[in-house]
Amino acid sequence: MSDTRPAIIVDFFADLSCPWCYVGWESLKAAAASRRDTASFSLAWRTFMLSPDAPPEGYDRKDYLAARLDPARLRAANEALKAAANAAGAELNIDAATRIPSTVNAHRVVHWAASYGLAEAMIDTLFRANFVDGLDIGDTNVLVAAAESKGLDPNEVRTRLATDEDKKLIRDFHIAAARLGIQGVPVAIFNRKHPVMGAESVEGYARAIDAALA
């Protein structure tokens, strides 16, 4: 029997080092689940890098944040993030990670996983590795282990990561997003015409779905 539900395509522009992207991703998935009876969904991951020129080893998280936010603003931002994560049902260990990673290689692994239909599973795994387990997702060993946990060949992934394969492609994806006007993430675009800027609540994304269906 053919699926007669209207289709919703969601282009989700995000970076794997962005905690608000993680929370927004979890909210979006929950919103989509709440509307499964009325629409079919395709969540399309769109690469954007908050620090496209970050060194391969990334940055020390404490030093990076201290240089950009005073303690009061950092506390307020963390409290807002924790509240949003709780509302989305997203587990979050905000102080677990000690690094802010370069995400070029993480995006490469997501891209490779997509060829096996495993992009969403890999995104979930890498977000959790970063924001729950506090792992450095710029580290090759972490990426290989994540890939293996989703069924990819760890030796193949390690070999590919040691090359420049698809690095230019990932940067081209980032440039294409910037040319669309994406300057910060997350951004979700519903059926290519209903944009939602920033991380929304489950209810907010559900409203965006309803608007796209109207």
Short mmCIF file of C-alpha atoms in Angstrom, two decimals, residues 12 50 141 186 193:
data_model
loop_
_atom_site.label_atom_id
_atom_site.label_comp_id
_atom_site.label_asym_id
_atom_site.label_seq_id
_atom_site.Cartn_x
_atom_site.Cartn_y
_atom_site.Cartn_z
CA PHE A 12 18.78 20.75 9.12
CA LEU A 50 31.10 26.97 13.41
CA ASN A 141 40.05 6.83 17.56
CA PRO A 186 20.91 25.30 13.92
CA LYS A 193 10.31 27.38 2.26
#
